[in-house]
Short mmCIF file of C-alpha atoms in Angstrom, two decimals:
data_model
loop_
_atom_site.label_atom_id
_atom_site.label_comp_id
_atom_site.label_asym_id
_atom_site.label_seq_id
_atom_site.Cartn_x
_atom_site.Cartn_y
_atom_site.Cartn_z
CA UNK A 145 19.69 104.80 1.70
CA UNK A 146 17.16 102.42 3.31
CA UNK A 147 15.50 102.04 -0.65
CA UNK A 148 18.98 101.25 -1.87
CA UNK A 149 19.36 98.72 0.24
CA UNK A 150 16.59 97.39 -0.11
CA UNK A 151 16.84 97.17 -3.86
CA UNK A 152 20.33 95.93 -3.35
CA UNK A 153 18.53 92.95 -1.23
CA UNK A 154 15.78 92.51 -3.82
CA UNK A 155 18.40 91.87 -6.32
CA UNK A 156 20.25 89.74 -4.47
CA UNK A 157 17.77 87.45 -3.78
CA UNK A 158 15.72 87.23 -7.53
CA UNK A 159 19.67 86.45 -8.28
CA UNK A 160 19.35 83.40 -6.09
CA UNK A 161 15.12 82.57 -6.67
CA UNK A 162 15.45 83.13 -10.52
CA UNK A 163 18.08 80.56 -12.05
CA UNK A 164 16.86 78.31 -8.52
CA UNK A 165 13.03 78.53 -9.59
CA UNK A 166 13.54 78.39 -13.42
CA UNK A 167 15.75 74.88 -13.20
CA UNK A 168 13.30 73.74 -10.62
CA UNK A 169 10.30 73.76 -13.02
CA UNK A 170 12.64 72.34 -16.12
CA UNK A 171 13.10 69.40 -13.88
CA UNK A 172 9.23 69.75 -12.83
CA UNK A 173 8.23 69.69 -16.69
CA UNK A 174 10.64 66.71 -17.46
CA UNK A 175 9.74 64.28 -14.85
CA UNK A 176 6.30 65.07 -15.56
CA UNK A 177 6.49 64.30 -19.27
CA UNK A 178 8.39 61.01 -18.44
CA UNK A 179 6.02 60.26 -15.86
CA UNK A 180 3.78 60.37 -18.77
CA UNK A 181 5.18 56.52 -19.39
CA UNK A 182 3.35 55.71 -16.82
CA UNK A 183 0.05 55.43 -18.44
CA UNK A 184 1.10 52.90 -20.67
CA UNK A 185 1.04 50.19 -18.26
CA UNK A 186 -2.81 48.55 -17.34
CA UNK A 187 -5.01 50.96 -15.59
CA UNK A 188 -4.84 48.54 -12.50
CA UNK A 189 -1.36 48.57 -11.63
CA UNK A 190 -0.63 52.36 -11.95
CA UNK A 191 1.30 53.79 -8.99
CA UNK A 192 -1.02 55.80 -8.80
CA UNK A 193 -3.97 53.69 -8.50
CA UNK A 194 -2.07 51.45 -5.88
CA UNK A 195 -0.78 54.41 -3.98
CA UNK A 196 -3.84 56.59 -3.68
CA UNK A 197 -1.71 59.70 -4.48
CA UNK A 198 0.59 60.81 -7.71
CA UNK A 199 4.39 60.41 -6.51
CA UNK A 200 6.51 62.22 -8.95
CA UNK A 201 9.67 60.53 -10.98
CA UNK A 202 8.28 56.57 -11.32
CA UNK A 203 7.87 57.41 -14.61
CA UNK A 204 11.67 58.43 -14.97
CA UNK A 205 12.73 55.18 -13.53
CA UNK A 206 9.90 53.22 -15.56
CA UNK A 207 11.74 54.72 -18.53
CA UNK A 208 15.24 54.23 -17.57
CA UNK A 209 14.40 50.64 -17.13
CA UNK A 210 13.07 50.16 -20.03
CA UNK A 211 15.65 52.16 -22.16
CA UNK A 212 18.49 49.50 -20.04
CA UNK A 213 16.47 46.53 -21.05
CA UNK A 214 15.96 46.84 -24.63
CA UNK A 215 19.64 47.80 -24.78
CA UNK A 216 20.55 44.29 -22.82
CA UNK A 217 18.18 42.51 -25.43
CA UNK A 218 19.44 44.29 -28.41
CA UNK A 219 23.25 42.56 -27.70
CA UNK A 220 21.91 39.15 -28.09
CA UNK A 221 21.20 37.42 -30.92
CA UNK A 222 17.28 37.18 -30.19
CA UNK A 223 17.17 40.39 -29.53
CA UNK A 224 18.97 42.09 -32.51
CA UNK A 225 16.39 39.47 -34.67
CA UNK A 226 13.75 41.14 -32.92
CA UNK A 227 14.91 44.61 -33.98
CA UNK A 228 15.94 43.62 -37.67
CA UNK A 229 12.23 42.28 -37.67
CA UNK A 230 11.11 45.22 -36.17
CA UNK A 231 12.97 47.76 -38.93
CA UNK A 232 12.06 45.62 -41.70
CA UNK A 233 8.08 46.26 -40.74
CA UNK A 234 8.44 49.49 -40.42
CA UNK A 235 10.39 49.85 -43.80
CA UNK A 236 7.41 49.00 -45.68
CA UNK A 237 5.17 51.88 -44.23
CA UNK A 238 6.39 54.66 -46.96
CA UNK A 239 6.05 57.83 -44.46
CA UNK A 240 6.94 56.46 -41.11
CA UNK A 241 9.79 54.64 -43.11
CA UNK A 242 11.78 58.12 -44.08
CA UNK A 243 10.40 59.20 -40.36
CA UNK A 244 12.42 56.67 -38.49
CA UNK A 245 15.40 56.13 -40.90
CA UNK A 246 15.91 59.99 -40.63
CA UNK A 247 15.70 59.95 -37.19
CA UNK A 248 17.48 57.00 -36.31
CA UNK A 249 20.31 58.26 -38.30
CA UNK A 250 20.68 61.31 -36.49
CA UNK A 251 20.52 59.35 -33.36
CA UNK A 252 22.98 56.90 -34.27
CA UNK A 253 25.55 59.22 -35.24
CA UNK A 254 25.02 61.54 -32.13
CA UNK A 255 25.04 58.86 -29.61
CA UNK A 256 27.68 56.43 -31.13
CA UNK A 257 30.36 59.38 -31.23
CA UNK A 258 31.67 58.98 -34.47
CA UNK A 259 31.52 61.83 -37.60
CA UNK A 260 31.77 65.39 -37.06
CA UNK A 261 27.66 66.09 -36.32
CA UNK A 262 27.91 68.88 -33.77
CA UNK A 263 31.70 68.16 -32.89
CA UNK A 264 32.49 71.63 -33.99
CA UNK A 265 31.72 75.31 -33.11
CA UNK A 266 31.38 77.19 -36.22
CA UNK A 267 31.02 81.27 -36.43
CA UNK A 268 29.03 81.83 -39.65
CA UNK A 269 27.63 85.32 -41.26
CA UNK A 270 24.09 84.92 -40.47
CA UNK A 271 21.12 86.45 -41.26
CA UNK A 272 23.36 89.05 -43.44
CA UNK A 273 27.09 89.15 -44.22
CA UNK A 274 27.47 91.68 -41.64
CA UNK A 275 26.58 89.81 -38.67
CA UNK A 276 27.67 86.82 -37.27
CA UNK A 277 25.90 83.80 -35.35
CA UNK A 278 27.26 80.83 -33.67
CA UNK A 279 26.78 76.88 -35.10
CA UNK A 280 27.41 73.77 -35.20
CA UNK A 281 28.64 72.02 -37.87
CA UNK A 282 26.84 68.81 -39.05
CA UNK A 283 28.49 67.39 -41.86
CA UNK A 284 29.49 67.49 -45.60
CA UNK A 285 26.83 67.57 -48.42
CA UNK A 286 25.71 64.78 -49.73
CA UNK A 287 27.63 63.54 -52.84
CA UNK A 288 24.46 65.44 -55.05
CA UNK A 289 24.25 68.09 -53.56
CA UNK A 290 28.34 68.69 -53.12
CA UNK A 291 28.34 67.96 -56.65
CA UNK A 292 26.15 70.85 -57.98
CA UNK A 293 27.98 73.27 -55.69
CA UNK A 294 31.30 75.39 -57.38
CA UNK A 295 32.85 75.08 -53.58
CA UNK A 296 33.63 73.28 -50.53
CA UNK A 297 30.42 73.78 -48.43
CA UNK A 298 30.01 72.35 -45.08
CA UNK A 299 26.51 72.11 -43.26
CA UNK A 300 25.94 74.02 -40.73
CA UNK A 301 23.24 74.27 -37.95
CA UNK A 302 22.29 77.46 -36.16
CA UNK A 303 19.85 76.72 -33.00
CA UNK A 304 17.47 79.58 -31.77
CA UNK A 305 17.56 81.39 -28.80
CA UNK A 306 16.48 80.38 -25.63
CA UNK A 307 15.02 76.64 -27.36
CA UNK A 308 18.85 74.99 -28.79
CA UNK A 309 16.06 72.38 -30.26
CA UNK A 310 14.44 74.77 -33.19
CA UNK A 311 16.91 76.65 -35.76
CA UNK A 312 17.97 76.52 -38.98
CA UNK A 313 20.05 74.00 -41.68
CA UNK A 314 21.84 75.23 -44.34
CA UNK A 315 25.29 74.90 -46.25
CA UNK A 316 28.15 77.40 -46.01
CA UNK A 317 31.06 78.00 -47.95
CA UNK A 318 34.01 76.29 -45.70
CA UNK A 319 36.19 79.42 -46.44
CA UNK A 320 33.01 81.88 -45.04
CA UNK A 321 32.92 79.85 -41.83
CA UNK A 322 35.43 80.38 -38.69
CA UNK A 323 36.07 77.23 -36.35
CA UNK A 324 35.94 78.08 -32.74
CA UNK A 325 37.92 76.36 -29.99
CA UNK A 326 35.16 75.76 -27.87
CA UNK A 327 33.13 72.93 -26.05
CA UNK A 328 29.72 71.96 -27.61
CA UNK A 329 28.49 72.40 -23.91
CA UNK A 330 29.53 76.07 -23.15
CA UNK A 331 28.56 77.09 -26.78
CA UNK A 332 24.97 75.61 -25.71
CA UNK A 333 24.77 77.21 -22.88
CA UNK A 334 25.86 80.67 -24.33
CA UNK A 335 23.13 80.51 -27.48
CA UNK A 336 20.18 79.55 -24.40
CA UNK A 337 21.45 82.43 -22.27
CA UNK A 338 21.32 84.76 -25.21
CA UNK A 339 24.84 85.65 -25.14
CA UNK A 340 24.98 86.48 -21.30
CA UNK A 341 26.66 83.32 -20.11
CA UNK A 342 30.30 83.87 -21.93
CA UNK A 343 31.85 80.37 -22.31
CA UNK A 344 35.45 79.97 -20.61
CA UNK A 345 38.24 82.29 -22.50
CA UNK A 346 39.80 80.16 -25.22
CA UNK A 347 41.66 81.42 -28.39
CA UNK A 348 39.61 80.52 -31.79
CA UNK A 349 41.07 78.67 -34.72
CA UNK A 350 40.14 79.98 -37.44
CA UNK A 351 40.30 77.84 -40.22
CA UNK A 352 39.64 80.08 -43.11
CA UNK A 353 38.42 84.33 -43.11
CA UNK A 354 36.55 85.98 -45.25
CA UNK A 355 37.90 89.70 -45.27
#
């Protein structure tokens, strides 16, 4: 009885220490890599330097202040000269060109909240047509590519589990996938817990089956 209980304890505690401990060093690991920022300003005025001793998240509020003041001098005119200047020098560098017009693509239609990039939760037969994964839709082909397929594809994005941030691109036949009714959020949240973290009970639309 007494090792029951105590196993019943044990339990009960890695429940609390585990998920406790785990976001603890997620926030450790980002405030260090933003405190990273930190080193860009002259070796003389560091905090560190001026303090004697490291104090964690300066670097988060360095970057947050920058991040809120090239967004105030991006909505004036200077500023939006500045950044047209800035684009067209980097448009003349052929690799980092396709680097940062890719990218800033991506970012512009994830932050500005218009399309359908990862607006939907899509079920899709994945790695065989036996099995089933869950993704996120990111948009239609491109007018060359949807013009060499015989269907209506869609493309589709399925992350890996636990990292969301690695996974794979491809394009699925619209009537193979099945729309879910479900938040982008809890559909993160139950690829990174591998399934174990059920999102809330909804009922799925499905668009289109394949029997």
């Amino acid at each position: 009885n007494n090792f029951f209980a105590l196993k019943k304890y044990f339990v009960t505690g890695l429940l609390i220490w585990v998920p406790l401990g785990i976001t603890i060093w997620v926030l450790s690991l980002t405030v260090r890599s933003m405190d990273q920022s930190l080193l860009l300003l002259p070796r003389a005025i560091q905090p560190e330097n001026l303090l004697g001793f490291y104090l964690p998240g300066l670097g988060v509020v360095l970057t947050i202040g920058v991040i809120l003041l090239t967004g105030l001098l991006a909505t004036n005119i200077v500023g939006q000269r500045l950044v047209r200047f800035w684009e067209a020098l980097l448009s003349r560098i052929p690799i980092v060109k396709s680097v940062y017009y890719a990218v800033k693509q991506v970012s512009d239609t994830l932050f500005s909240g218009k399309g359908e990039a990862f607006r939907k939760v899509l079920l899709v037969r994945y790695p065989h047509p036996e099995a089933w994964a869950v993704a996120f839709q990111t948009g239609n082909p491109a007018h060359d590519v949807a013009h060499m397929l015989p269907e209506e594809y869609v493309g589709v994005f399925i992350p890996t589990t636990p990292s969301p941030v690695n996974g794979f691109f491809f394009f699925a036949r619209r009537c193979d996938v099945i729309e879910l009714d479900m938040h982008v959020d809890d559909a993160l949240k139950y690829i990174v817990s591998m399934g174990v973290v059920a999102p809330p009970m909804r009922n799925p639309v499905e668009r289109t089956q394949n029997q």
